[in-house]
Coordinates of C-alpha atoms and ligand atoms in Angstrom, one line a residue:
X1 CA 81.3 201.1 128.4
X2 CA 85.0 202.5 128.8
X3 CA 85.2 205.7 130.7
X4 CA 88.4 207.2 130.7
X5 CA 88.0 209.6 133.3
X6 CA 87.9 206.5 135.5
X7 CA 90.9 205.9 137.7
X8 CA 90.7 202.4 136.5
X9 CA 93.4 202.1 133.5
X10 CA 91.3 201.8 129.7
X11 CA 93.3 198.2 129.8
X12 CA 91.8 196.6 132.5
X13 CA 88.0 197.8 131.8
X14 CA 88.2 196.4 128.4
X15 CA 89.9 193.3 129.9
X16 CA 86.6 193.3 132.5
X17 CA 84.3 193.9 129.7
X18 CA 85.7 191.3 127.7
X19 CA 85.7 188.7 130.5
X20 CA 82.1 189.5 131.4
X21 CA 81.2 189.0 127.6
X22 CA 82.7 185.8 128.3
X23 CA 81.3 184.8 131.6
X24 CA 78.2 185.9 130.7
X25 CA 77.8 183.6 127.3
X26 CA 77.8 186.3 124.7
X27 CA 81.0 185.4 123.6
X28 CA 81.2 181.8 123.7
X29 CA 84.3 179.1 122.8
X30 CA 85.7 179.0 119.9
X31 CA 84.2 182.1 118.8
X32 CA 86.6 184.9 117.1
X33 CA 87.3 188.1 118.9
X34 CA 86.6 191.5 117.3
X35 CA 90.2 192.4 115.8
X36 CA 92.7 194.8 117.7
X37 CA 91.6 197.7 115.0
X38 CA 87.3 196.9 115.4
X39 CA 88.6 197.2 119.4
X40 CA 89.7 200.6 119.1
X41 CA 87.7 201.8 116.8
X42 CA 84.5 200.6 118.7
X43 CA 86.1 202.5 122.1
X44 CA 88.4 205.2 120.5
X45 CA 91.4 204.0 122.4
X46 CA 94.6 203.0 120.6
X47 CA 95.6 199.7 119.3
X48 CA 98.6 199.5 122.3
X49 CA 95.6 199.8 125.0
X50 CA 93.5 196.8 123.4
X51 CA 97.1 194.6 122.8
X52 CA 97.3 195.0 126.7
X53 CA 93.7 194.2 127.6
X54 CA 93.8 191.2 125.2
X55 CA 97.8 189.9 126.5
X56 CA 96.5 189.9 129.8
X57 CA 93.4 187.8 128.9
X58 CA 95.4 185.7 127.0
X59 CA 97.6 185.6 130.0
X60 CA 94.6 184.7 132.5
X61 CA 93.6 181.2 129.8
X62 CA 90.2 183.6 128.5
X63 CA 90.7 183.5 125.2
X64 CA 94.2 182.1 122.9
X65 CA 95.8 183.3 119.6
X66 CA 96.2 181.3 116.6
X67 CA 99.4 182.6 114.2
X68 CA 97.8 184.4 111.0
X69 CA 93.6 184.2 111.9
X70 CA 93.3 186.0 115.0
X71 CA 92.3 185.7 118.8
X72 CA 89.4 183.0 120.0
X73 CA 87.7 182.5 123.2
X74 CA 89.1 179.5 125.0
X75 CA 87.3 176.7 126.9
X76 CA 85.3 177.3 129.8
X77 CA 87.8 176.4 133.2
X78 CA 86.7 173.7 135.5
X79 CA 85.7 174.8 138.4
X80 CA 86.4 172.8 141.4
X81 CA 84.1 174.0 144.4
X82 CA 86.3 173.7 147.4
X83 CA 85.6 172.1 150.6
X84 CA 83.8 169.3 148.8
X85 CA 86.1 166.3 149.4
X86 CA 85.2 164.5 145.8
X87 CA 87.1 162.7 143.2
X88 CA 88.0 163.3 139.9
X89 CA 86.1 161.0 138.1
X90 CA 83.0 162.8 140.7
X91 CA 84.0 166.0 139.1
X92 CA 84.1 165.2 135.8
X93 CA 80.6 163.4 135.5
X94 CA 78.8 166.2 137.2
X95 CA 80.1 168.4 134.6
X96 CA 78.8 165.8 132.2
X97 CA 81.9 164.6 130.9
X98 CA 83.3 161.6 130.4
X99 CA 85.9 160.4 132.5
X100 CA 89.3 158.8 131.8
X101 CA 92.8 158.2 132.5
X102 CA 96.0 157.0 130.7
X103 CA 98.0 155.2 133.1
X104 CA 102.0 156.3 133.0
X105 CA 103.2 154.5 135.7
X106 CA 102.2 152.3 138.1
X107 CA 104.9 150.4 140.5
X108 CA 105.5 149.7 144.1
X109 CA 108.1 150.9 145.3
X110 CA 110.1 152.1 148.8
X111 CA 108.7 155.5 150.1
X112 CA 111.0 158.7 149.6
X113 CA 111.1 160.9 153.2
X114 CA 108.4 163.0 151.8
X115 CA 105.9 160.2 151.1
X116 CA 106.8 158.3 154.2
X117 CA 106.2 161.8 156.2
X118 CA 103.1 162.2 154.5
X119 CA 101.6 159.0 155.2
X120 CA 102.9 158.5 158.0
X121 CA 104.9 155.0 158.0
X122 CA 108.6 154.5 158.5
X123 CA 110.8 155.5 155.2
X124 CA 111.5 152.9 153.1
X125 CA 108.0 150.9 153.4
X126 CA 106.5 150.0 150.2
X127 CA 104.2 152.8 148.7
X128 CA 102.4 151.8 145.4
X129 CA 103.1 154.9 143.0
X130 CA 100.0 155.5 140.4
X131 CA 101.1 158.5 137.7
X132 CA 98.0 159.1 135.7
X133 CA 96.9 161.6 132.5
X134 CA 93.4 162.2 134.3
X135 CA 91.1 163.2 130.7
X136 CA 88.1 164.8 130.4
X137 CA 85.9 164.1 126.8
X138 CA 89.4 162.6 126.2
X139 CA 91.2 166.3 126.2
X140 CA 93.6 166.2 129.4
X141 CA 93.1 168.1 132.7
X142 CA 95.9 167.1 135.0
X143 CA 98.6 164.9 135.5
X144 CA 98.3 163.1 139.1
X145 CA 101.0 161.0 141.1
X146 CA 99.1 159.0 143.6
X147 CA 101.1 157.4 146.4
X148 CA 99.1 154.9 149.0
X149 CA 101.1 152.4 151.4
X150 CA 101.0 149.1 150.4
X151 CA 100.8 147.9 154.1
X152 CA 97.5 149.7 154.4
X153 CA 95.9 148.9 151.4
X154 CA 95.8 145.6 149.4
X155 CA 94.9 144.9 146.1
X156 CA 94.8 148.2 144.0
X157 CA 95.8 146.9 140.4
X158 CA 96.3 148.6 137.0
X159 CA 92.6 147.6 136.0
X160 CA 91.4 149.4 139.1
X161 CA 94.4 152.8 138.2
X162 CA 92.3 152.8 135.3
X163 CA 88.5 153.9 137.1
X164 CA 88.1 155.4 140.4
X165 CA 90.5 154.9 143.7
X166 CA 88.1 156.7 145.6
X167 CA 84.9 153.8 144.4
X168 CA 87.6 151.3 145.2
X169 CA 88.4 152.5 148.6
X170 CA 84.8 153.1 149.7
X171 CA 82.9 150.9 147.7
X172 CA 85.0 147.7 147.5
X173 CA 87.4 148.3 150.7
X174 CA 84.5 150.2 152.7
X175 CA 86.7 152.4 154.0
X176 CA 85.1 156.2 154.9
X177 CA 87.2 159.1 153.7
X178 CA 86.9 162.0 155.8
X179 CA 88.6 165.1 154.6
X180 CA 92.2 166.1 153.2
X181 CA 94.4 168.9 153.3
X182 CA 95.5 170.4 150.1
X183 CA 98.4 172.6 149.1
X184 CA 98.0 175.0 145.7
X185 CA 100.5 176.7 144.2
X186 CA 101.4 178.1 140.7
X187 CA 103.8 177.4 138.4
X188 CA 105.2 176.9 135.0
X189 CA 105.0 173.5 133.4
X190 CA 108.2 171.5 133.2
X191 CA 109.5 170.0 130.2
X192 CA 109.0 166.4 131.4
X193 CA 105.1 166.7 131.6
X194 CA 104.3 169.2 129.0
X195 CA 104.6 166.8 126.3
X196 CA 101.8 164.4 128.7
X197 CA 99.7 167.2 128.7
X198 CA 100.1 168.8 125.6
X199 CA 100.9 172.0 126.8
X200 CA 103.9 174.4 125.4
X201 CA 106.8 175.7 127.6
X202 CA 106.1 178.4 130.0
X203 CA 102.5 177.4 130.0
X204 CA 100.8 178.0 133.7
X205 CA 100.1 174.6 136.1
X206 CA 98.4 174.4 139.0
X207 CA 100.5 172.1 141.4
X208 CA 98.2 170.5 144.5
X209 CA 99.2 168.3 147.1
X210 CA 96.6 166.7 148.8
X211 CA 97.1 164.3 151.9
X212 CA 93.2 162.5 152.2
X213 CA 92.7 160.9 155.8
X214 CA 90.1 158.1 156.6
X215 CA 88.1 158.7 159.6
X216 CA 90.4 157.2 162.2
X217 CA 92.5 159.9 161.0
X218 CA 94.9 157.4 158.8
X219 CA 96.8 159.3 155.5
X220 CA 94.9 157.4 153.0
X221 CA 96.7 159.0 150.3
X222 CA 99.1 161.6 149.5
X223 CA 98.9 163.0 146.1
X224 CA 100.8 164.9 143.5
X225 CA 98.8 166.7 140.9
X226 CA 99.7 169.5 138.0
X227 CA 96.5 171.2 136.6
X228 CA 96.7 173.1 133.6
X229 CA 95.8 176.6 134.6
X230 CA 94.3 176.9 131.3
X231 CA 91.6 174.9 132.0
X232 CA 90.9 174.6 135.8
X233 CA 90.1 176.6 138.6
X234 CA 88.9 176.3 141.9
X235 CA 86.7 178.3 144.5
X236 CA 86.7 178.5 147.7
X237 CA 83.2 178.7 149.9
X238 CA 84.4 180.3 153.2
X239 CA 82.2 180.9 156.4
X240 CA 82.7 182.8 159.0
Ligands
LIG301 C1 91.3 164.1 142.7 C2 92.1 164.4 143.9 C3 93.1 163.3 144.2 C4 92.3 162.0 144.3 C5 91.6 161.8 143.0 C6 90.8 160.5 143.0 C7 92.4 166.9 143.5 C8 93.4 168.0 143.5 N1 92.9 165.6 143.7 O1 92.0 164.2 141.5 O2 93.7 163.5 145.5 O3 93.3 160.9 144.4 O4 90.7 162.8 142.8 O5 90.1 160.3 141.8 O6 91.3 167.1 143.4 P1 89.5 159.0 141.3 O7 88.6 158.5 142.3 O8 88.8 159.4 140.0 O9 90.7 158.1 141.0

């Protein structure tokens, strides 16, 4: 219910109501939100209070506007349960989906200062550089820049930039990765990658970095990715 004697602004508890609707599965995706008008009729607050409750949601990736028909509930976010060290390909086929990638580059090349840094080897050694469109049920996620030194690691080929790096390191190399650190931060897409992820300018990323270490403590990897905020999410299990 909305109780405006509440401190909390009418906005944000029809946001919260909304959002629990949501969460809870009695609004599902795809489905068509009540109109601005039904809003305030429904709550007796005015139309202004709902067009701030439902910017904010659209704002947040809950639900998205479509010119002329109205407002819909978007896709459920991935949820990426953090410390759990797992691959893409892991997450995506305990979600049920169907994993996939479409390979944009794949080169070796010398390692910038950063990379080098990173991984720990002297600038200028040869890194191979994997850029891949990681898919879920074909629609894409993220758009991930792998870098791995070439010294280390033998043999990774397109065929193999294609599946899993992680069941290619531990299943065909044997090696054991142990943990990673990883950097989040938002930001706005740039016009380069929109277009790879089919996302519109000023649209909200995710940008990670994650530097994965085998268990002699050697950088495996250091990696580049932009999530679409739209879609993904993570949580964080703390203990204290
Ligand atoms: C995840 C990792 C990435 C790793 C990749 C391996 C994040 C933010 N990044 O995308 O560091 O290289 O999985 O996936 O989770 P793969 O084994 O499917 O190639």
């Amino acid at each position: 219910m909305i109780n405006k004697s509440s401190p909390i602004p009418i906005y944000h508890q029809l946001e919260e109501r909304i959002k629990t609707e949501i969460e809870e599965g009695s609004l599902k995706s795809g489905d068509l939100l009540p109109s601005e008008r039904e809003y305030a009729e429904t709550f007796k607050i005015s139309r202004m209070t709902v067009r701030q409750a439902i910017s904010n949601l659209v704002s947040n990736g809950y639900v998205y506007r479509k010119k002329g028909t109205g407002t819909f509930v978007s896709q459920k976010k991935f949820e990426q349960i953090l410390p759990g060290l797992t691959s893409f390909t892991e997450d995506m086929k305990r979600r049920g989906m169907v994993p996939s990638n479409e390979l944009v580059e794949f080169s070796i090349l010398p390692a910038s200062e950063e990379v080098a840094h990173a991984l720990d080897i002297k600038n200028s050694e040869s890194v191979y550089k994997i850029e891949r469109i990681r898919l879920a049920d074909n629609f894409p996620i993220a758009l991930e820049t792998t870098f791995v030194s070439k010294h280390r690691i033998e043999g990774i080929t397109e065929e193999i930039a294609h599946t899993s790096l992680y069941e290619y390191f531990e299943s065909t190399l044997n090696l054991n990765i142990d943990h990673a650190t990883q950097l989040i931060e938002s930001s706005i897409i740039n016009s380069e990658e929109k277009k790879l992820l089919h996302m519109k300018t000023g649209d909200p990323v995710l940008l990670i970095q994650r530097t994965t270490y085998l268990d002699d403590g050697t950088p495996l990897e250091f990696v580049k990715s932009v999530y679409r905020a739209d879609r993904y999410r993570f949580m964080i299990d703390m203990k204290r």
